[in-house]
GROMACS .gro file of C-alpha atoms in nm:
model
  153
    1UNK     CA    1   1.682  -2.563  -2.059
    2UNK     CA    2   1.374  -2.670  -2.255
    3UNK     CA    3   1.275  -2.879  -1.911
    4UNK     CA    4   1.244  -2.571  -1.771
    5UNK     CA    5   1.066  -2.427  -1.990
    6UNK     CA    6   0.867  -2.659  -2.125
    7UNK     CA    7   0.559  -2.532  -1.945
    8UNK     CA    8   0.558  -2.223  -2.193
    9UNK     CA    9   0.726  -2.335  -2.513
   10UNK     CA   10   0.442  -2.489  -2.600
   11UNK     CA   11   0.181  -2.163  -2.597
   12UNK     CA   12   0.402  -2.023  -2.851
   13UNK     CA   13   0.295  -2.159  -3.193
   14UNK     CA   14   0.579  -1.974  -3.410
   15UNK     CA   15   0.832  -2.206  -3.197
   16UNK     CA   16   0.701  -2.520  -3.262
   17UNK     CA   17   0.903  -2.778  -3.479
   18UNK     CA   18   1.151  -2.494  -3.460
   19UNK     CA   19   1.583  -2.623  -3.446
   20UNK     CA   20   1.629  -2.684  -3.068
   21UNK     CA   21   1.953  -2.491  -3.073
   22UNK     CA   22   1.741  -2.155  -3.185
   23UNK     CA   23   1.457  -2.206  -2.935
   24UNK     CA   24   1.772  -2.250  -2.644
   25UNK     CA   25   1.957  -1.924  -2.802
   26UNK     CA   26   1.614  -1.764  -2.785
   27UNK     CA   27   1.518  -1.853  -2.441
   28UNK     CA   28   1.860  -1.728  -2.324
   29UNK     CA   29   1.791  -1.410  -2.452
   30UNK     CA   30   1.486  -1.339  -2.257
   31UNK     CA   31   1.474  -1.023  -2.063
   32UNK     CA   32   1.358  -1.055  -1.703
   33UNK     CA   33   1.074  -0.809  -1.620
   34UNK     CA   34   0.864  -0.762  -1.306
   35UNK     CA   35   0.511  -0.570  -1.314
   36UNK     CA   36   0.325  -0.484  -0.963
   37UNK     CA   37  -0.003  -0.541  -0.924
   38UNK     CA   38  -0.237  -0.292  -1.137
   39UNK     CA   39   0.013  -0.190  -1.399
   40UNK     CA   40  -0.108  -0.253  -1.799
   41UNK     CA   41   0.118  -0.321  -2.045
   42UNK     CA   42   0.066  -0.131  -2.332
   43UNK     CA   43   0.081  -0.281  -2.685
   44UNK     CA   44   0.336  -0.026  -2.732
   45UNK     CA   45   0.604  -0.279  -2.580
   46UNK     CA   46   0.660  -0.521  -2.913
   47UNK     CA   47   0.764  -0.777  -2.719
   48UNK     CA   48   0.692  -1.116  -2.644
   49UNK     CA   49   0.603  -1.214  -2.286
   50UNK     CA   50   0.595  -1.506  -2.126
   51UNK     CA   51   0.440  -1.539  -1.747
   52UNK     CA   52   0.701  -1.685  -1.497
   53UNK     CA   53   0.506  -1.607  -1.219
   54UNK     CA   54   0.164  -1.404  -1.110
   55UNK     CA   55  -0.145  -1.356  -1.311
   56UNK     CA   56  -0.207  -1.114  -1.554
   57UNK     CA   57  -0.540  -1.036  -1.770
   58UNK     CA   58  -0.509  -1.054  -2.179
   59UNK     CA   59  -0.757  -0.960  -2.399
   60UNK     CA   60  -1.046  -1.108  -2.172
   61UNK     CA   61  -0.833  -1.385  -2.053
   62UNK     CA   62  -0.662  -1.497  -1.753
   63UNK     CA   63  -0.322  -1.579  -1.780
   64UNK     CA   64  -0.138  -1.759  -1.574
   65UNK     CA   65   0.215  -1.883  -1.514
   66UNK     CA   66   0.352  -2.054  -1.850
   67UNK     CA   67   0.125  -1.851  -2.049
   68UNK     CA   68   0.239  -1.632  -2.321
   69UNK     CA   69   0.114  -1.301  -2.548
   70UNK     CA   70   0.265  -1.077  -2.784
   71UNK     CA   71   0.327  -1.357  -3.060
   72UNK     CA   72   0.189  -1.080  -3.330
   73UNK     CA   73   0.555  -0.908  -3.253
   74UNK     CA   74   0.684  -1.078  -3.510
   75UNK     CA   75   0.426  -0.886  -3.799
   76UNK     CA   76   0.627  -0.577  -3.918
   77UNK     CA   77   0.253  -0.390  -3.978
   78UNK     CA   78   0.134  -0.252  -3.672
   79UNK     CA   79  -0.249  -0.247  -3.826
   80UNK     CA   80  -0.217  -0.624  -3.809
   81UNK     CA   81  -0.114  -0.669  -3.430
   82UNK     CA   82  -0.320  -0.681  -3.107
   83UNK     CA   83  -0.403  -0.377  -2.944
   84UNK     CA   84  -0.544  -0.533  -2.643
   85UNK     CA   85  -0.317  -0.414  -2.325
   86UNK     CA   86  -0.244  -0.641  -2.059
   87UNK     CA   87  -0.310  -0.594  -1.672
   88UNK     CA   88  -0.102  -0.775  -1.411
   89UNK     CA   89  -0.362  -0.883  -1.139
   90UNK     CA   90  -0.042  -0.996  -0.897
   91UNK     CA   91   0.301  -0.938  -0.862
   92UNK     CA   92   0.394  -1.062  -1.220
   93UNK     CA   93   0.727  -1.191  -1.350
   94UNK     CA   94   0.787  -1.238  -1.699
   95UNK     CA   95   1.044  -1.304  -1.925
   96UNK     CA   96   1.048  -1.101  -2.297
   97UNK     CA   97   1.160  -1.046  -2.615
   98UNK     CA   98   1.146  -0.822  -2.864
   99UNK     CA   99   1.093  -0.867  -3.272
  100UNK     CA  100   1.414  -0.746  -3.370
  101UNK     CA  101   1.641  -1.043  -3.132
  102UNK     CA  102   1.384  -1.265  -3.276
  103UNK     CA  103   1.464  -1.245  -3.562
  104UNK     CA  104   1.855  -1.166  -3.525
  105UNK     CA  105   1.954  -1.550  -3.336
  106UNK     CA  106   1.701  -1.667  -3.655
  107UNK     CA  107   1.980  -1.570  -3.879
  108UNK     CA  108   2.186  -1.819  -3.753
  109UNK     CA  109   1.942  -2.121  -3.815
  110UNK     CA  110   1.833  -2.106  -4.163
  111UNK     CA  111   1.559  -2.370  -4.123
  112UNK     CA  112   1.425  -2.186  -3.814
  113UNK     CA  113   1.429  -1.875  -3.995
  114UNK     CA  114   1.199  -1.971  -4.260
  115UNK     CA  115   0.941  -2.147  -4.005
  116UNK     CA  116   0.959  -1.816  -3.864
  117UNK     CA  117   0.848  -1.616  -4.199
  118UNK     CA  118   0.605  -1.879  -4.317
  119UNK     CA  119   0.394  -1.813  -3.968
  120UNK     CA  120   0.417  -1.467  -4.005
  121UNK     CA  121   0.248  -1.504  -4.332
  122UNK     CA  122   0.001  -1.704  -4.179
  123UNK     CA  123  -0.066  -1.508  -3.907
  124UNK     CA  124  -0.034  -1.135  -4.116
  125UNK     CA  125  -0.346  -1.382  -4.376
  126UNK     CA  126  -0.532  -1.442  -4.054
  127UNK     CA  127  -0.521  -1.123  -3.937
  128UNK     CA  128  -0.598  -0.950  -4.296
  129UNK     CA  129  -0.891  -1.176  -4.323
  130UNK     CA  130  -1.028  -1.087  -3.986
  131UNK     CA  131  -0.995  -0.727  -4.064
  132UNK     CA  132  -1.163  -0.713  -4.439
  133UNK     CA  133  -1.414  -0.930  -4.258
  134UNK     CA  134  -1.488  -0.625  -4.006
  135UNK     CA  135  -1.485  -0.377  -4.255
  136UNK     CA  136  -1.722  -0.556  -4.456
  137UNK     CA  137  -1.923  -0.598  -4.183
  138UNK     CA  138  -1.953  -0.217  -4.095
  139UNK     CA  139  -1.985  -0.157  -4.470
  140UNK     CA  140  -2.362  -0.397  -4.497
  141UNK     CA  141  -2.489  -0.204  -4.149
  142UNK     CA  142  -2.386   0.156  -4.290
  143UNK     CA  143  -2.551   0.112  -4.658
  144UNK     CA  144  -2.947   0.066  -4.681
  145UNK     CA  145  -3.095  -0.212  -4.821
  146UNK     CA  146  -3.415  -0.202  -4.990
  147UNK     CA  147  -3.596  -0.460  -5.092
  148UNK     CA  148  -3.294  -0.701  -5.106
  149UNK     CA  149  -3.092  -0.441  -5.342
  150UNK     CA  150  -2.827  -0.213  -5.251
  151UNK     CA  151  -2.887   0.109  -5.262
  152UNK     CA  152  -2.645   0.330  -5.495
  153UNK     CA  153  -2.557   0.677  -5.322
   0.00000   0.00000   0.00000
């Protein structure tokens, strides 16, 4: 099983060092889905897709077979995850999962299950960080400066 899907497993950080048995259980429960050429997947999905076969376009990126997006699934706040949709560009087959199935074979491997949290705290950090960063940002280009002090309003 992870022969087969070795090609992916690895563009999905929250499964690495993960119990073998959970990563199996989890790539059992993927859910076959086929998009036709054109057709953008909304972030609206909360899943996790993985590229079987075709070529779809992510966030500015090509993806190809073996590729994978939607890790962010697993963060409960939706100001933290992606909105970036993505296009297929071919036929594409992919296989998905959702947060909720994620996190219900976790349950039954304890260590897994805490690798799983620990990266979402990472990742929810990251993506907190990124975000004060970008307010901050608009905040210096909305407030005049003069002569090296802020302004008061």
């Amino acid at each position: 099983l992870a022969l087969t899907s070795r090609r992916w497993l690895r563009n999905v950080r929250f499964l690495h060092g993960c119990d073998p048995e959970f990563v199996a259980s989890l790539i059992l429960a993927l859910r076959p889905t086929v998009f036709t050429p054109d057709d953008v997947i909304l972030p609206g999905y909360r899943e996790l897709f993985v590229i079987y076969r075709g070529v779809a376009l992510f966030g500015g990126k090509l993806l190809q077979a073996g590729a994978a997006w939607g890790e962010d699934v697993l963060l409960e706040c939706e100001a933290l995850r992606s909105r970036s949709c993505a296009k297929a560009l071919t036929y594409l087959e992919t296989n998905s999962i959702g947060r909720e199935r994620i996190f219900k074979i976790a349950e039954r491997f304890p260590l897994s299950l805490q690798r799983l949290r620990r990266y979402v705290c990472f990742l929810a950090l990251h993506r907190q960080i990124v975000m004060i960063a970008k307010i901050e940002r608009k905040l210096r280009e909305a407030i005049p400066e003069v002569s090296g002090v802020v302004q008061v309003l």
